[in-house]
Coordinates of C-alpha atoms in Angstrom, one line a residue:
M1 CA -10.4 7.3 -2.1
T2 CA -8.0 9.0 -1.7
T3 CA -8.2 11.8 0.4
E4 CA -4.6 13.3 1.2
Y5 CA -2.0 13.0 -0.8
T6 CA 2.4 13.2 0.4
G7 CA 4.9 16.5 -0.7
R8 CA 2.4 19.2 0.1
G9 CA 4.1 20.2 3.3
D10 CA 6.9 22.8 3.5
P11 CA 9.6 20.9 2.0
A12 CA 12.3 21.9 4.4
R13 CA 10.2 21.4 7.5
S14 CA 9.1 17.5 6.1
L15 CA 13.1 16.5 5.0
A16 CA 13.9 18.1 8.4
L17 CA 11.5 15.7 10.0
L18 CA 12.0 12.5 7.8
W19 CA 15.1 12.6 8.6
R20 CA 15.6 13.4 12.0
T21 CA 18.0 16.5 11.7
G22 CA 17.1 17.8 14.9
E23 CA 15.3 20.7 13.4
R24 CA 12.1 22.2 15.0
A25 CA 9.0 24.4 14.2
S26 CA 9.8 26.5 17.2
R27 CA 12.8 26.3 19.9
K28 CA 10.1 25.3 23.1
G29 CA 8.6 22.0 23.0
K30 CA 7.3 19.6 26.2
P31 CA 10.3 17.4 27.7
D32 CA 7.5 14.8 27.1
L33 CA 6.8 14.9 23.5
S34 CA 8.8 14.4 20.5
V35 CA 8.5 13.6 16.6
D36 CA 8.5 9.5 17.2
R37 CA 6.1 9.9 19.5
I38 CA 3.5 12.3 17.9
V39 CA 4.0 10.0 14.4
R40 CA 3.5 6.8 16.3
A41 CA 0.2 7.9 17.8
A42 CA -0.9 9.4 14.4
I43 CA -0.8 5.9 13.4
E44 CA -2.6 4.4 15.7
V45 CA -5.8 6.8 15.5
A46 CA -5.2 7.0 11.2
D47 CA -5.6 2.4 11.9
A48 CA -8.1 3.1 14.1
E49 CA -10.0 5.1 12.7
G50 CA -9.1 5.9 8.9
L51 CA -7.4 8.6 7.4
A52 CA -10.4 11.2 7.4
A53 CA -11.0 11.2 11.1
L54 CA -7.2 11.8 11.5
S55 CA -6.1 15.9 12.8
M56 CA -3.8 17.5 14.9
R57 CA -6.5 17.5 17.6
K58 CA -6.8 13.8 17.7
V59 CA -3.7 13.1 18.4
A60 CA -2.9 15.3 21.0
E61 CA -6.1 14.2 22.5
R62 CA -4.9 10.8 22.5
L63 CA -1.4 12.1 23.8
G64 CA -3.5 13.9 26.5
V65 CA -2.2 17.4 25.7
G66 CA -3.1 20.5 24.1
T67 CA -2.6 20.5 20.5
M68 CA -0.9 23.8 19.5
S69 CA 1.9 22.1 21.7
L70 CA 1.9 19.5 18.8
Y71 CA 3.1 22.3 16.5
T72 CA 6.4 23.0 18.0
Y73 CA 7.8 19.5 16.5
V74 CA 5.0 19.3 13.4
P75 CA 4.7 22.3 11.8
G76 CA 1.0 21.0 10.5
K77 CA -0.9 17.8 9.5
A78 CA 1.1 18.2 5.6
E79 CA 4.8 17.0 7.0
L80 CA 2.9 14.5 9.1
I81 CA 1.5 12.6 6.5
D82 CA 4.7 12.2 5.1
V83 CA 7.1 11.7 8.6
M84 CA 3.8 8.3 8.8
L85 CA 4.5 7.0 5.7
D86 CA 7.9 7.3 5.7
T87 CA 7.6 5.8 9.6
V88 CA 5.0 2.5 8.2
Y89 CA 7.6 2.3 5.4
G90 CA 10.1 1.1 8.3
E91 CA 8.3 -1.7 8.8
L92 CA 9.0 -3.4 5.9
P93 CA 12.1 -6.1 6.2
M94 CA 13.9 -4.3 3.7
S95 CA 14.4 -0.9 4.9
G96 CA 17.0 -1.6 7.1
G97 CA 19.6 -1.9 4.0
E98 CA 22.3 -4.9 3.7
E99 CA 22.8 -5.1 6.4
A100 CA 18.6 -5.7 7.7
A101 CA 19.0 -7.7 4.6
A102 CA 21.2 -10.0 4.8
A103 CA 20.2 -10.9 8.9
T104 CA 16.3 -11.3 6.9
G105 CA 17.7 -13.2 4.2
E106 CA 16.6 -12.1 0.4
P107 CA 14.1 -14.6 -0.7
G108 CA 16.3 -16.8 -3.3
G109 CA 14.7 -18.0 -6.7
G110 CA 16.7 -14.8 -8.7
W111 CA 14.9 -11.8 -9.2
R112 CA 11.7 -12.9 -9.7
A113 CA 11.4 -14.2 -6.4
R114 CA 13.1 -11.7 -4.8
L115 CA 9.9 -9.0 -6.8
E116 CA 7.6 -11.8 -5.6
A117 CA 8.5 -11.6 -1.6
I118 CA 8.6 -7.8 -2.2
A119 CA 4.9 -7.9 -3.2
R120 CA 3.6 -9.6 -0.7
D121 CA 5.6 -8.0 0.9
H122 CA 3.9 -4.3 0.5
K123 CA 0.4 -6.8 0.4
A124 CA 0.2 -7.0 4.6
L125 CA 2.0 -3.9 4.8
Y126 CA -1.4 -2.3 3.2
H127 CA -3.3 -4.5 5.2
R128 CA -1.9 -3.7 8.3
H129 CA -2.6 0.6 7.9
P130 CA -5.1 0.4 4.8
W131 CA -4.8 4.4 5.5
M132 CA -2.1 4.1 3.3
L133 CA -4.0 3.6 0.0
Q134 CA -5.6 7.0 0.8
V135 CA -3.0 8.7 0.6
G136 CA -1.4 9.7 -3.3
T137 CA 2.1 9.6 -3.7
S138 CA 3.1 10.6 -6.9
R139 CA 5.4 13.4 -5.0
P140 CA 6.6 10.5 -2.3
P141 CA 8.3 11.0 1.2
L142 CA 11.6 11.6 0.4
G143 CA 12.6 9.7 3.8
P144 CA 15.4 7.0 5.0
N145 CA 13.0 4.6 4.8
V146 CA 10.6 4.8 2.0
T147 CA 14.5 5.7 0.1
A148 CA 15.7 2.5 1.6
V149 CA 12.6 0.2 0.0
Y150 CA 13.3 1.7 -3.1
D151 CA 16.5 1.2 -3.1
Y152 CA 16.4 -2.6 -1.9
S153 CA 13.4 -2.7 -4.7
L154 CA 15.4 -1.7 -7.4
R155 CA 18.6 -4.2 -6.6
A156 CA 15.6 -7.7 -6.6
V157 CA 16.7 -6.5 -10.8
D158 CA 19.2 -5.1 -11.0
G159 CA 22.1 -6.8 -13.8
I160 CA 18.9 -8.8 -15.4
G161 CA 19.9 -7.1 -18.6
L162 CA 17.7 -4.2 -17.8
S163 CA 18.4 -0.2 -18.2
D164 CA 18.0 2.2 -15.3
T165 CA 14.7 3.2 -16.6
E166 CA 13.7 -0.6 -17.2
M167 CA 14.2 -1.2 -13.2
D168 CA 12.3 1.4 -11.9
A169 CA 9.6 0.9 -14.4
V170 CA 9.4 -2.9 -13.2
V171 CA 9.7 -1.8 -9.7
T172 CA 7.1 -0.4 -10.2
L173 CA 4.7 -2.6 -12.3
V174 CA 5.2 -4.7 -9.5
T175 CA 4.0 -2.4 -6.8
G176 CA 1.6 -0.5 -8.4
F177 CA -1.2 -3.9 -9.3
V178 CA -0.4 -4.5 -4.9
N179 CA -1.8 -1.1 -4.6
G180 CA -4.8 -1.4 -6.6
A181 CA -4.9 -5.3 -5.9
V182 CA -5.4 -4.0 -2.4
R183 CA -7.6 -2.2 -2.3
G184 CA -10.1 -3.5 -3.7
A185 CA -9.2 -5.9 -0.8
V186 CA -10.0 -3.6 1.6
E187 CA -12.8 -1.9 -0.1
A188 CA -14.2 -5.3 0.0
E189 CA -13.7 -6.1 3.6
Q190 CA -15.0 -2.4 4.4
V191 CA -18.3 -2.5 2.5
E192 CA -18.7 -6.3 4.5
R193 CA -18.5 -4.6 8.1
L194 CA -20.1 -1.0 7.0
T195 CA -23.3 -4.1 5.7
G196 CA -23.3 -6.7 8.4
M197 CA -23.5 -8.8 5.4
T198 CA -20.7 -11.2 3.7
D199 CA -20.2 -11.9 0.3
E200 CA -21.9 -14.7 0.0
Q201 CA -25.1 -13.8 1.6
W202 CA -24.9 -10.8 -0.4
W203 CA -24.7 -13.1 -3.5
W204 CA -28.1 -15.0 -2.0
A205 CA -29.8 -12.3 -1.5
H206 CA -29.3 -10.7 -5.0
A207 CA -29.5 -13.9 -6.9
P208 CA -33.8 -14.2 -6.7
F209 CA -34.2 -10.6 -8.1
L210 CA -31.5 -11.2 -11.0
S211 CA -33.1 -14.1 -11.8
K212 CA -36.1 -12.7 -12.6
V213 CA -34.8 -9.8 -14.7
M214 CA -31.9 -10.7 -16.5
D215 CA -32.2 -12.8 -20.1
P216 CA -29.3 -14.9 -20.1
R217 CA -30.5 -15.4 -23.8
R218 CA -28.9 -11.9 -24.3
Y219 CA -26.0 -11.9 -22.5
P220 CA -25.0 -15.8 -22.3
I221 CA -21.1 -15.2 -22.1
A222 CA -21.7 -12.9 -19.5
A223 CA -24.3 -15.2 -17.5
R224 CA -21.8 -18.7 -18.4
V225 CA -18.7 -17.1 -17.1
G226 CA -20.1 -15.3 -14.0
A227 CA -22.5 -18.4 -12.8
A228 CA -18.8 -20.2 -12.8
A229 CA -16.8 -17.6 -11.3
G230 CA -19.5 -16.8 -9.0
E231 CA -19.1 -20.9 -8.2
A232 CA -16.1 -20.6 -7.9
H233 CA -15.4 -17.9 -5.5
N234 CA -18.5 -18.2 -3.1
A235 CA -19.4 -14.5 -4.7
A236 CA -18.9 -12.4 -7.1
Y237 CA -15.3 -11.0 -6.4
D238 CA -12.7 -12.8 -4.5
P239 CA -9.6 -10.4 -3.6
E240 CA -6.8 -13.1 -2.9
H241 CA -7.8 -14.9 -5.6
A242 CA -7.7 -11.7 -7.8
F243 CA -4.2 -11.0 -5.9
E244 CA -3.0 -14.3 -7.0
F245 CA -3.7 -14.5 -10.4
G246 CA -2.7 -10.7 -11.1
L247 CA 0.5 -11.0 -9.7
A248 CA 1.6 -13.9 -11.9
R249 CA 0.8 -12.8 -15.3
V250 CA 2.6 -9.5 -14.3
L251 CA 5.6 -11.0 -13.4
D252 CA 4.7 -13.7 -16.5
G253 CA 5.4 -10.5 -18.2
V254 CA 7.9 -9.2 -16.4
E255 CA 9.9 -12.2 -17.9
V256 CA 9.1 -12.3 -21.4
F257 CA 10.4 -8.4 -21.0
V258 CA 13.7 -9.8 -20.3
R259 CA 14.1 -12.3 -22.2
T260 CA 13.5 -10.3 -25.0
R261 CA 15.8 -7.7 -23.2
A262 CA 18.6 -10.2 -23.3
G263 CA 17.9 -11.5 -26.9
S264 CA 18.2 -15.2 -27.9
A265 CA 19.4 -16.4 -23.6
S266 CA 17.0 -17.5 -21.9
P267 CA 16.5 -15.3 -18.2
D268 CA 16.5 -18.5 -15.8
G269 CA 15.7 -16.0 -13.2
G270 CA 18.7 -16.6 -11.2
A271 CA 19.8 -13.3 -11.6

């Protein structure tokens, strides 16, 4: 599903765009254009048509300008994707740092509630911009919003007895789970849209033929569990149930780890 990767652009120009230092690819520019307008138009294209459809030409058409005029502000598609990703991360409530967090109200209930809120905020963001799941971020865009979100997420587990590297690992575990879980949900939505068939309709269309070729005596556990899951979800797979179940188990695992690190002290989730 990944079609693009962050960190492929020129480092100096990417950072200049991410942090809006005023550096341009050239000295000439149209007064009605700006980096922000270009990035917003690119996000609109990706939201509507997917990342594979994104091109400098498509963005220029959306803005009603010539393609070459964009290069005055954005050196190329690689740098543009970096800034797009950092920009949409700015939609998260934690992206504004401590003041914004205080204004929106940090979740109570301790580290577990904070991590859960962070997971749900990321989930909502991915659903608003599913093209984000097509961007590989092993070399993340080092922009202000990505940095602010990372800082906020780390503060959720600060002071609960973990080392710095363990804090980083816990945040990576939670956000990585969300990425994978939402990817499955988005793919389920896309296949329904492409086929014009719901999961329930797909299941009932296959059931008569499956019953003829699959012997439940040969696959007894698969037959029993599959029937129970299908009846519970009205589908072979329920993305929402998978997310809720998986998130709870991930947080349970983190809780066990925190308790282990704390020794005999039992974590109350209120750190």
